[in-house]
mmCIF file of C-alpha atoms in Angstrom:
data_model
loop_
_atom_site.group_PDB
_atom_site.id
_atom_site.type_symbol
_atom_site.label_atom_id
_atom_site.label_comp_id
_atom_site.label_asym_id
_atom_site.label_seq_id
_atom_site.Cartn_x
_atom_site.Cartn_y
_atom_site.Cartn_z
ATOM 1 C CA MET E 1 36.338 107.211 134.927
ATOM 2 C CA THR E 2 35.528 104.908 137.648
ATOM 3 C CA ILE E 3 35.737 105.403 141.582
ATOM 4 C CA GLU E 4 38.130 102.878 143.503
ATOM 5 C CA ARG E 5 36.998 102.653 147.039
ATOM 6 C CA TYR E 6 39.596 100.776 149.415
ATOM 7 C CA ASP E 7 39.463 99.505 153.057
ATOM 8 C CA THR E 8 35.638 100.256 153.245
ATOM 9 C CA ASN E 9 33.396 99.484 156.221
ATOM 10 C CA ALA E 10 29.470 100.689 156.319
ATOM 11 C CA ARG E 11 30.715 104.277 157.007
ATOM 12 C CA TYR E 12 33.591 105.261 154.844
ATOM 13 C CA ALA E 13 36.373 104.246 152.574
ATOM 14 C CA GLN E 14 39.970 104.718 153.999
ATOM 15 C CA LEU E 15 40.958 105.515 150.550
ATOM 16 C CA VAL E 16 39.069 106.619 147.506
ATOM 17 C CA ALA E 17 40.794 106.967 144.209
ATOM 18 C CA TYR E 18 39.341 109.000 141.017
ATOM 19 C CA GLY E 19 41.381 109.511 138.294
ATOM 20 C CA ASP E 20 44.858 110.535 139.430
ATOM 21 C CA THR E 21 43.759 111.982 142.637
ATOM 22 C CA LEU E 22 43.513 109.994 146.093
ATOM 23 C CA TYR E 23 41.516 111.034 148.880
ATOM 24 C CA ILE E 24 42.666 109.530 152.320
ATOM 25 C CA ALA E 25 40.268 109.480 155.348
ATOM 26 C CA GLY E 26 41.406 110.895 158.574
ATOM 27 C CA GLN E 27 43.889 108.576 160.165
ATOM 28 C CA ILE E 28 44.628 107.998 163.859
ATOM 29 C CA ALA E 29 46.822 105.981 165.757
ATOM 30 C CA ASN E 30 46.216 102.178 166.720
ATOM 31 C CA ASP E 31 47.543 102.812 170.288
ATOM 32 C CA TYR E 32 45.109 105.775 171.875
ATOM 33 C CA ASP E 33 47.678 105.527 174.654
ATOM 34 C CA GLY E 34 50.733 106.550 172.965
ATOM 35 C CA ASP E 35 52.330 109.964 173.068
ATOM 36 C CA ILE E 36 52.083 112.444 170.385
ATOM 37 C CA ARG E 37 55.466 110.974 168.701
ATOM 38 C CA GLN E 38 54.210 107.429 168.572
ATOM 39 C CA GLN E 39 50.519 108.516 167.450
ATOM 40 C CA THR E 40 51.977 110.745 164.676
ATOM 41 C CA ALA E 41 54.062 108.057 163.417
ATOM 42 C CA GLU E 42 51.333 105.367 163.538
ATOM 43 C CA ALA E 43 48.806 107.752 161.703
ATOM 44 C CA LEU E 44 51.554 108.314 158.940
ATOM 45 C CA ALA E 45 52.400 104.620 158.645
ATOM 46 C CA LYS E 46 48.466 104.178 157.764
ATOM 47 C CA ILE E 47 48.731 107.035 155.272
ATOM 48 C CA ASP E 48 51.834 105.267 153.990
ATOM 49 C CA ALA E 49 50.080 101.767 153.611
ATOM 50 C CA LEU E 50 47.061 103.659 151.740
ATOM 51 C CA LEU E 51 49.158 105.652 149.400
ATOM 52 C CA ALA E 52 50.941 102.471 148.440
ATOM 53 C CA LYS E 53 47.448 100.671 147.846
ATOM 54 C CA GLY E 54 46.581 103.532 145.517
ATOM 55 C CA GLY E 55 49.577 103.311 143.751
ATOM 56 C CA SER E 56 51.106 106.435 145.155
ATOM 57 C CA GLY E 57 53.632 107.305 147.602
ATOM 58 C CA ARG E 58 54.664 110.197 150.337
ATOM 59 C CA THR E 59 56.294 112.254 147.621
ATOM 60 C CA LYS E 60 53.156 112.649 145.612
ATOM 61 C CA LEU E 61 51.057 114.426 148.672
ATOM 62 C CA LEU E 62 49.067 117.420 147.403
ATOM 63 C CA MET E 63 47.253 118.576 150.831
ATOM 64 C CA CYS E 64 47.143 117.147 154.374
ATOM 65 C CA GLN E 65 44.789 118.363 156.774
ATOM 66 C CA VAL E 66 45.875 117.682 160.594
ATOM 67 C CA TRP E 67 43.667 118.071 163.478
ATOM 68 C CA ILE E 68 45.588 118.069 166.955
ATOM 69 C CA ARG E 69 43.846 117.912 170.409
ATOM 70 C CA ASP E 70 46.438 120.302 172.189
ATOM 71 C CA PHE E 71 48.827 122.628 170.476
ATOM 72 C CA ALA E 72 51.174 121.710 173.382
ATOM 73 C CA ASP E 73 51.947 118.447 171.004
ATOM 74 C CA TYR E 74 52.672 120.627 167.862
ATOM 75 C CA GLY E 75 56.574 120.483 168.272
ATOM 76 C CA GLY E 76 56.335 116.752 168.898
ATOM 77 C CA TYR E 77 53.917 115.828 165.772
ATOM 78 C CA ASN E 78 56.257 118.238 163.563
ATOM 79 C CA GLU E 79 59.449 116.490 164.548
ATOM 80 C CA VAL E 80 57.933 113.009 163.625
ATOM 81 C CA TRP E 81 56.379 114.761 160.435
ATOM 82 C CA GLU E 82 59.551 116.232 159.203
ATOM 83 C CA LYS E 83 61.539 113.134 159.455
ATOM 84 C CA TRP E 84 58.830 111.180 157.773
ATOM 85 C CA LEU E 85 58.394 113.581 154.805
ATOM 86 C CA PRO E 86 60.941 112.821 151.996
ATOM 87 C CA PRO E 87 63.025 116.440 150.931
ATOM 88 C CA GLY E 88 61.069 118.276 148.154
ATOM 89 C CA SER E 89 57.689 116.656 148.768
ATOM 90 C CA GLN E 90 55.993 118.907 151.263
ATOM 91 C CA PRO E 91 52.328 119.022 150.824
ATOM 92 C CA ALA E 92 50.073 122.152 151.501
ATOM 93 C CA ARG E 93 48.947 121.784 155.155
ATOM 94 C CA ALA E 94 46.574 123.115 157.697
ATOM 95 C CA SER E 95 47.130 122.111 161.403
ATOM 96 C CA VAL E 96 44.199 123.181 163.752
ATOM 97 C CA GLY E 97 42.893 122.422 166.951
ATOM 98 C CA ALA E 98 39.815 119.988 167.370
ATOM 99 C CA THR E 99 38.351 117.283 169.724
ATOM 100 C CA LEU E 100 38.702 113.857 168.164
ATOM 101 C CA LEU E 101 36.898 110.810 168.322
ATOM 102 C CA ASP E 102 38.440 109.204 171.425
ATOM 103 C CA PRO E 103 39.678 111.646 174.359
ATOM 104 C CA ARG E 104 43.082 109.974 174.371
ATOM 105 C CA LEU E 105 43.763 110.671 170.721
ATOM 106 C CA ARG E 106 46.195 113.470 169.886
ATOM 107 C CA ILE E 107 46.105 113.544 166.375
ATOM 108 C CA GLU E 108 44.118 112.871 163.259
ATOM 109 C CA ILE E 109 45.640 113.298 159.665
ATOM 110 C CA ALA E 110 43.625 113.265 156.131
ATOM 111 C CA ALA E 111 45.112 113.734 152.850
ATOM 112 C CA ILE E 112 44.562 114.490 149.261
ATOM 113 C CA ALA E 113 47.594 113.087 146.926
ATOM 114 C CA SER E 114 48.344 112.155 143.136
ATOM 115 C CA ARG E 115 49.386 108.973 141.582
ATOM 116 C CA MET T 1 52.122 115.564 135.417
ATOM 117 C CA THR T 2 54.402 117.185 137.797
ATOM 118 C CA ILE T 3 53.681 118.512 141.073
ATOM 119 C CA GLU T 4 54.832 122.306 141.611
ATOM 120 C CA ARG T 5 55.312 123.253 145.068
ATOM 121 C CA TYR T 6 55.788 126.887 146.086
ATOM 122 C CA ASP T 7 57.044 128.522 149.300
ATOM 123 C CA THR T 8 58.062 125.478 150.992
ATOM 124 C CA ASN T 9 59.853 124.974 154.629
ATOM 125 C CA ALA T 10 60.489 121.726 156.302
ATOM 126 C CA ARG T 11 57.014 120.928 156.960
ATOM 127 C CA TYR T 12 54.851 122.160 154.090
ATOM 128 C CA ALA T 13 54.268 124.253 150.920
ATOM 129 C CA GLN T 14 52.223 127.211 151.134
ATOM 130 C CA LEU T 15 51.093 126.345 147.387
ATOM 131 C CA VAL T 16 51.029 122.941 145.498
ATOM 132 C CA ALA T 17 49.845 123.101 142.055
ATOM 133 C CA TYR T 18 48.924 119.644 140.060
ATOM 134 C CA GLY T 19 47.554 120.080 136.539
ATOM 135 C CA ASP T 20 45.019 122.985 136.974
ATOM 136 C CA THR T 21 44.163 122.440 140.509
ATOM 137 C CA LEU T 22 45.821 124.495 143.128
ATOM 138 C CA TYR T 23 45.908 123.773 147.053
ATOM 139 C CA ILE T 24 46.802 126.472 149.301
ATOM 140 C CA ALA T 25 47.983 125.888 152.971
ATOM 141 C CA GLY T 26 46.224 127.337 155.955
ATOM 142 C CA GLN T 27 46.869 131.101 155.948
ATOM 143 C CA ILE T 28 47.173 133.396 158.882
ATOM 144 C CA ALA T 29 47.674 136.665 159.739
ATOM 145 C CA ASN T 30 51.144 138.565 159.972
ATOM 146 C CA ASP T 31 50.227 140.277 163.048
ATOM 147 C CA TYR T 32 48.650 137.985 165.439
ATOM 148 C CA ASP T 33 47.550 140.711 167.742
ATOM 149 C CA GLY T 34 45.176 142.243 165.160
ATOM 150 C CA ASP T 35 41.350 142.280 165.219
ATOM 151 C CA ILE T 36 39.441 139.988 163.071
ATOM 152 C CA ARG T 37 39.192 142.516 160.261
ATOM 153 C CA GLN T 38 42.910 142.529 160.199
ATOM 154 C CA GLN T 39 43.738 139.193 160.546
ATOM 155 C CA THR T 40 41.105 138.350 157.654
ATOM 156 C CA ALA T 41 42.645 140.939 155.456
ATOM 157 C CA GLU T 42 46.206 139.875 156.011
ATOM 158 C CA ALA T 43 45.206 136.200 155.462
ATOM 159 C CA LEU T 44 43.377 137.001 152.284
ATOM 160 C CA ALA T 45 46.239 139.052 151.045
ATOM 161 C CA LYS T 46 48.557 135.966 151.536
ATOM 162 C CA ILE T 47 45.825 134.034 149.332
ATOM 163 C CA ASP T 48 46.217 136.491 146.707
ATOM 164 C CA ALA T 49 49.814 136.363 146.339
ATOM 165 C CA LEU T 50 49.852 132.519 146.438
ATOM 166 C CA LEU T 51 47.279 132.505 143.780
ATOM 167 C CA ALA T 52 49.132 134.876 141.630
ATOM 168 C CA LYS T 53 52.352 132.474 141.934
ATOM 169 C CA GLY T 54 50.207 129.605 140.864
ATOM 170 C CA GLY T 55 48.763 131.583 137.853
ATOM 171 C CA SER T 56 45.402 132.030 138.969
ATOM 172 C CA GLY T 57 43.359 134.722 141.018
ATOM 173 C CA ARG T 58 40.640 135.308 143.544
ATOM 174 C CA THR T 59 37.926 134.545 140.677
ATOM 175 C CA LYS T 60 39.032 130.964 140.319
ATOM 176 C CA LEU T 61 38.587 129.712 143.717
ATOM 177 C CA LEU T 62 36.770 126.504 143.935
ATOM 178 C CA MET T 63 36.727 125.714 147.846
ATOM 179 C CA CYS T 64 37.616 127.422 151.131
ATOM 180 C CA GLN T 65 37.821 126.331 154.461
ATOM 181 C CA VAL T 66 37.992 128.644 157.221
ATOM 182 C CA TRP T 67 38.406 128.138 160.797
ATOM 183 C CA ILE T 68 37.775 130.977 163.382
ATOM 184 C CA ARG T 69 38.465 130.798 167.102
ATOM 185 C CA ASP T 70 35.182 132.709 168.132
ATOM 186 C CA PHE T 71 32.223 132.949 166.294
ATOM 187 C CA ALA T 72 31.705 136.220 167.895
ATOM 188 C CA ASP T 73 34.242 137.186 164.912
ATOM 189 C CA TYR T 74 32.029 135.743 162.282
ATOM 190 C CA GLY T 75 30.367 139.162 161.172
ATOM 191 C CA GLY T 76 33.523 140.792 160.954
ATOM 192 C CA TYR T 77 35.190 138.072 158.959
ATOM 193 C CA ASN T 78 32.445 138.252 156.636
ATOM 194 C CA GLU T 79 32.723 141.826 156.294
ATOM 195 C CA VAL T 80 36.157 141.761 154.955
ATOM 196 C CA TRP T 81 35.388 138.558 152.977
ATOM 197 C CA GLU T 82 32.547 139.919 150.915
ATOM 198 C CA LYS T 83 34.493 143.055 150.099
ATOM 199 C CA TRP T 84 37.475 140.896 148.718
ATOM 200 C CA LEU T 85 35.562 138.600 146.958
ATOM 201 C CA PRO T 86 34.732 139.378 143.299
ATOM 202 C CA PRO T 87 31.031 139.438 142.020
ATOM 203 C CA GLY T 88 30.269 136.014 140.733
ATOM 204 C CA SER T 89 33.468 134.234 142.071
ATOM 205 C CA GLN T 90 32.046 132.668 145.279
ATOM 206 C CA PRO T 91 33.665 129.470 146.348
ATOM 207 C CA ALA T 92 32.140 126.665 148.368
ATOM 208 C CA ARG T 93 32.891 127.277 151.798
ATOM 209 C CA ALA T 94 32.719 125.905 155.437
ATOM 210 C CA SER T 95 33.654 127.974 158.463
ATOM 211 C CA VAL T 96 34.076 126.099 161.615
ATOM 212 C CA GLY T 97 35.213 127.060 165.217
ATOM 213 C CA ALA T 98 38.761 125.543 166.017
ATOM 214 C CA THR T 99 41.715 126.383 168.355
ATOM 215 C CA LEU T 100 44.756 127.764 166.194
ATOM 216 C CA LEU T 101 48.579 127.565 166.210
ATOM 217 C CA ASP T 102 48.461 130.840 168.532
ATOM 218 C CA PRO T 103 46.086 131.747 171.167
ATOM 219 C CA ARG T 104 45.861 135.368 169.785
ATOM 220 C CA LEU T 105 44.994 134.044 166.111
ATOM 221 C CA ARG T 106 41.526 134.787 165.167
ATOM 222 C CA ILE T 107 41.250 133.013 161.608
ATOM 223 C CA GLU T 108 42.900 130.587 159.459
ATOM 224 C CA ILE T 109 41.904 130.124 155.777
ATOM 225 C CA ALA T 110 42.745 127.179 153.332
ATOM 226 C CA ALA T 111 41.734 127.216 149.785
ATOM 227 C CA ILE T 112 41.512 125.095 146.644
ATOM 228 C CA ALA T 113 41.407 126.825 143.330
ATOM 229 C CA SER T 114 41.767 126.306 139.854
ATOM 230 C CA ARG T 115 43.901 128.076 137.171
ATOM 231 C CA MET P 1 37.134 124.708 131.647
ATOM 232 C CA THR P 2 34.605 127.034 133.330
ATOM 233 C CA ILE P 3 33.732 127.150 137.061
ATOM 234 C CA GLU P 4 29.968 126.603 137.770
ATOM 235 C CA ARG P 5 28.424 128.068 140.965
ATOM 236 C CA TYR P 6 25.420 127.301 142.181
ATOM 237 C CA ASP P 7 23.035 128.579 144.984
ATOM 238 C CA THR P 8 25.057 131.662 145.843
ATOM 239 C CA ASN P 9 24.827 134.379 147.991
ATOM 240 C CA ALA P 10 27.550 137.320 148.839
ATOM 241 C CA ARG P 11 29.726 135.024 150.833
ATOM 242 C CA TYR P 12 29.760 131.634 149.117
ATOM 243 C CA ALA P 13 28.332 128.964 146.621
ATOM 244 C CA GLN P 14 26.554 125.954 148.083
ATOM 245 C CA LEU P 15 28.038 124.078 145.013
ATOM 246 C CA VAL P 16 30.936 124.751 142.699
ATOM 247 C CA ALA P 17 31.682 122.220 139.850
ATOM 248 C CA TYR P 18 34.762 122.201 137.827
ATOM 249 C CA GLY P 19 35.309 119.736 135.271
ATOM 250 C CA ASP P 20 33.904 116.491 136.772
ATOM 251 C CA THR P 21 34.594 117.643 140.260
ATOM 252 C CA LEU P 22 32.022 119.075 142.529
ATOM 253 C CA TYR P 23 32.904 120.888 145.902
ATOM 254 C CA ILE P 24 29.902 121.235 148.191
ATOM 255 C CA ALA P 25 30.063 124.083 150.782
ATOM 256 C CA GLY P 26 29.323 123.085 154.837
ATOM 257 C CA GLN P 27 25.879 121.886 154.873
ATOM 258 C CA ILE P 28 23.705 122.291 158.099
ATOM 259 C CA ALA P 29 20.292 121.564 159.341
ATOM 260 C CA ASN P 30 17.221 123.701 158.636
ATOM 261 C CA ASP P 31 15.856 123.319 162.197
ATOM 262 C CA TYR P 32 18.700 124.137 164.617
ATOM 263 C CA ASP P 33 16.709 122.522 167.419
ATOM 264 C CA GLY P 34 16.775 119.147 166.076
ATOM 265 C CA ASP P 35 18.207 116.246 167.732
ATOM 266 C CA ILE P 36 21.183 114.825 166.019
ATOM 267 C CA ARG P 37 19.455 112.132 163.940
ATOM 268 C CA GLN P 38 17.133 115.064 162.444
ATOM 269 C CA GLN P 39 20.021 117.341 161.677
ATOM 270 C CA THR P 40 22.157 114.844 160.005
ATOM 271 C CA ALA P 41 19.132 113.815 158.154
ATOM 272 C CA GLU P 42 18.459 117.455 157.071
ATOM 273 C CA ALA P 43 21.820 118.165 156.127
ATOM 274 C CA LEU P 44 22.213 115.021 154.220
ATOM 275 C CA ALA P 45 18.996 116.015 152.144
ATOM 276 C CA LYS P 46 20.740 119.143 151.242
ATOM 277 C CA ILE P 47 23.680 117.291 149.931
ATOM 278 C CA ASP P 48 21.288 115.257 147.739
ATOM 279 C CA ALA P 49 19.934 118.247 146.368
ATOM 280 C CA LEU P 50 23.238 119.919 145.428
ATOM 281 C CA LEU P 51 24.532 116.663 144.163
ATOM 282 C CA ALA P 52 21.619 116.576 141.788
ATOM 283 C CA LYS P 53 21.989 119.994 140.661
ATOM 284 C CA GLY P 54 25.578 119.276 139.781
ATOM 285 C CA GLY P 55 24.425 115.903 137.602
ATOM 286 C CA SER P 56 25.802 113.649 140.545
ATOM 287 C CA GLY P 57 24.349 111.527 143.459
ATOM 288 C CA ARG P 58 25.278 109.960 146.400
ATOM 289 C CA THR P 59 27.062 107.215 144.770
ATOM 290 C CA LYS P 60 29.823 109.591 143.406
ATOM 291 C CA LEU P 61 30.932 111.077 146.698
ATOM 292 C CA LEU P 62 34.759 111.107 146.914
ATOM 293 C CA MET P 63 35.489 112.666 150.445
ATOM 294 C CA CYS P 64 33.581 113.910 153.239
ATOM 295 C CA GLN P 65 34.406 116.427 155.962
ATOM 296 C CA VAL P 66 32.021 116.145 159.003
ATOM 297 C CA TRP P 67 32.044 118.505 162.160
ATOM 298 C CA ILE P 68 30.299 117.552 165.038
ATOM 299 C CA ARG P 69 29.766 119.664 168.357
ATOM 300 C CA ASP P 70 29.757 116.486 170.581
ATOM 301 C CA PHE P 71 31.078 113.252 170.186
ATOM 302 C CA ALA P 72 28.213 111.835 172.079
ATOM 303 C CA ASP P 73 26.280 112.604 168.761
ATOM 304 C CA TYR P 74 28.734 110.198 166.673
ATOM 305 C CA GLY P 75 26.507 107.075 167.043
ATOM 306 C CA GLY P 76 23.262 109.009 166.106
ATOM 307 C CA TYR P 77 24.779 110.863 163.305
ATOM 308 C CA ASN P 78 26.434 107.331 161.883
ATOM 309 C CA GLU P 79 22.896 105.642 162.304
ATOM 310 C CA VAL P 80 21.524 108.016 159.892
ATOM 311 C CA TRP P 81 24.621 108.346 157.750
ATOM 312 C CA GLU P 82 24.882 104.586 157.097
ATOM 313 C CA LYS P 83 21.044 104.280 156.022
ATOM 314 C CA TRP P 84 21.590 107.211 153.678
ATOM 315 C CA LEU P 85 24.780 105.786 152.125
ATOM 316 C CA PRO P 86 24.169 103.350 149.153
ATOM 317 C CA PRO P 87 26.278 100.214 149.308
ATOM 318 C CA GLY P 88 29.559 100.288 147.649
ATOM 319 C CA SER P 89 29.735 104.069 147.918
ATOM 320 C CA GLN P 90 31.465 105.142 150.816
ATOM 321 C CA PRO P 91 33.485 108.431 150.514
ATOM 322 C CA ALA P 92 36.627 108.825 152.356
ATOM 323 C CA ARG P 93 35.587 110.913 155.671
ATOM 324 C CA ALA P 94 36.966 112.646 158.698
ATOM 325 C CA SER P 95 34.799 113.476 161.631
ATOM 326 C CA VAL P 96 36.039 115.877 164.082
ATOM 327 C CA GLY P 97 34.612 118.052 166.923
ATOM 328 C CA ALA P 98 34.156 121.742 166.373
ATOM 329 C CA THR P 99 31.977 124.827 167.388
ATOM 330 C CA LEU P 100 29.328 125.530 164.785
ATOM 331 C CA LEU P 101 27.905 128.452 163.710
ATOM 332 C CA ASP P 102 24.966 128.379 165.961
ATOM 333 C CA PRO P 103 25.162 126.667 169.584
ATOM 334 C CA ARG P 104 22.268 124.713 168.879
ATOM 335 C CA LEU P 105 23.791 123.103 165.634
ATOM 336 C CA ARG P 106 24.862 119.625 166.075
ATOM 337 C CA ILE P 107 26.737 118.720 162.877
ATOM 338 C CA GLU P 108 27.809 120.102 159.581
ATOM 339 C CA ILE P 109 29.042 118.338 156.338
ATOM 340 C CA ALA P 110 30.948 119.409 153.504
ATOM 341 C CA ALA P 111 31.921 116.911 150.310
ATOM 342 C CA ILE P 112 33.940 116.760 147.432
ATOM 343 C CA ALA P 113 32.196 114.364 144.453
ATOM 344 C CA SER P 114 32.687 113.389 140.964
ATOM 345 C CA ARG P 115 29.966 113.438 138.371
#
């Protein structure tokens, strides 16, 4: 099987597809100054776009890893997350605290999905 | 292939099975006040139960990710881990420090397994 | 399909192969006192060796997770990473800040690859 790589730069691909499994790189907000709801929505919009490029969608998520800067944001992140997630399509998930690329960033989300 | 999702809430599934691969969400202790040995044992007991639901078991772990609050707990966590793991069934593993959902939590464990 | 486990100790395998998917445990430097460039190069050399054991190589990486102690090291790590990565073989990647096994360690890298 060939490996498909999408949206690449010198360091990584935003999406790698191998067979029917998709690997999505850690996604962050466009606007680093947004609050947790805005940053979560922007990261999830990028995941939507990448899933679409790989021939998949929100209903085919298998596992997500979520890093948040501060667990005080956990409620706000989940509020956006729950509205975004179609019923019956919950992935396995782990959410842990971590420092991120820019101190203003509040959330980063990586995913594995099928297609 | 269909995606099987077990033990779901509005946010995630504790277990997602796709083909012969199982994805297990980050597992934490029941008793947040337990010491590292107790918390590790409780998280691993949840993993046992999820592996069983998915038609798998401890001998089929492929990769585990472990987050610990404090590396001072590394020895205690490994003591429980080594007793739990059947000979010849070691997964790939990464253990890193992270803040967790509740400040009393000492360990969280996610896994990928076959079945 | 059988699970192949390479370079095992009581706690984990450095490499687990299942079908055509390889899971590589978190790799760290040999010399904990090296600077970020040296530590990154040493971790990547271990990944090379493990990929080779599993019948794969750098061009078949699917997803990497990178933990760094301090984002001040992000530029140095990427400098070594970009030179190491063959053109057209970028994996999906997530790089987040975390504490590591030893306070001198600056980077840890885990990977999923095909073969």
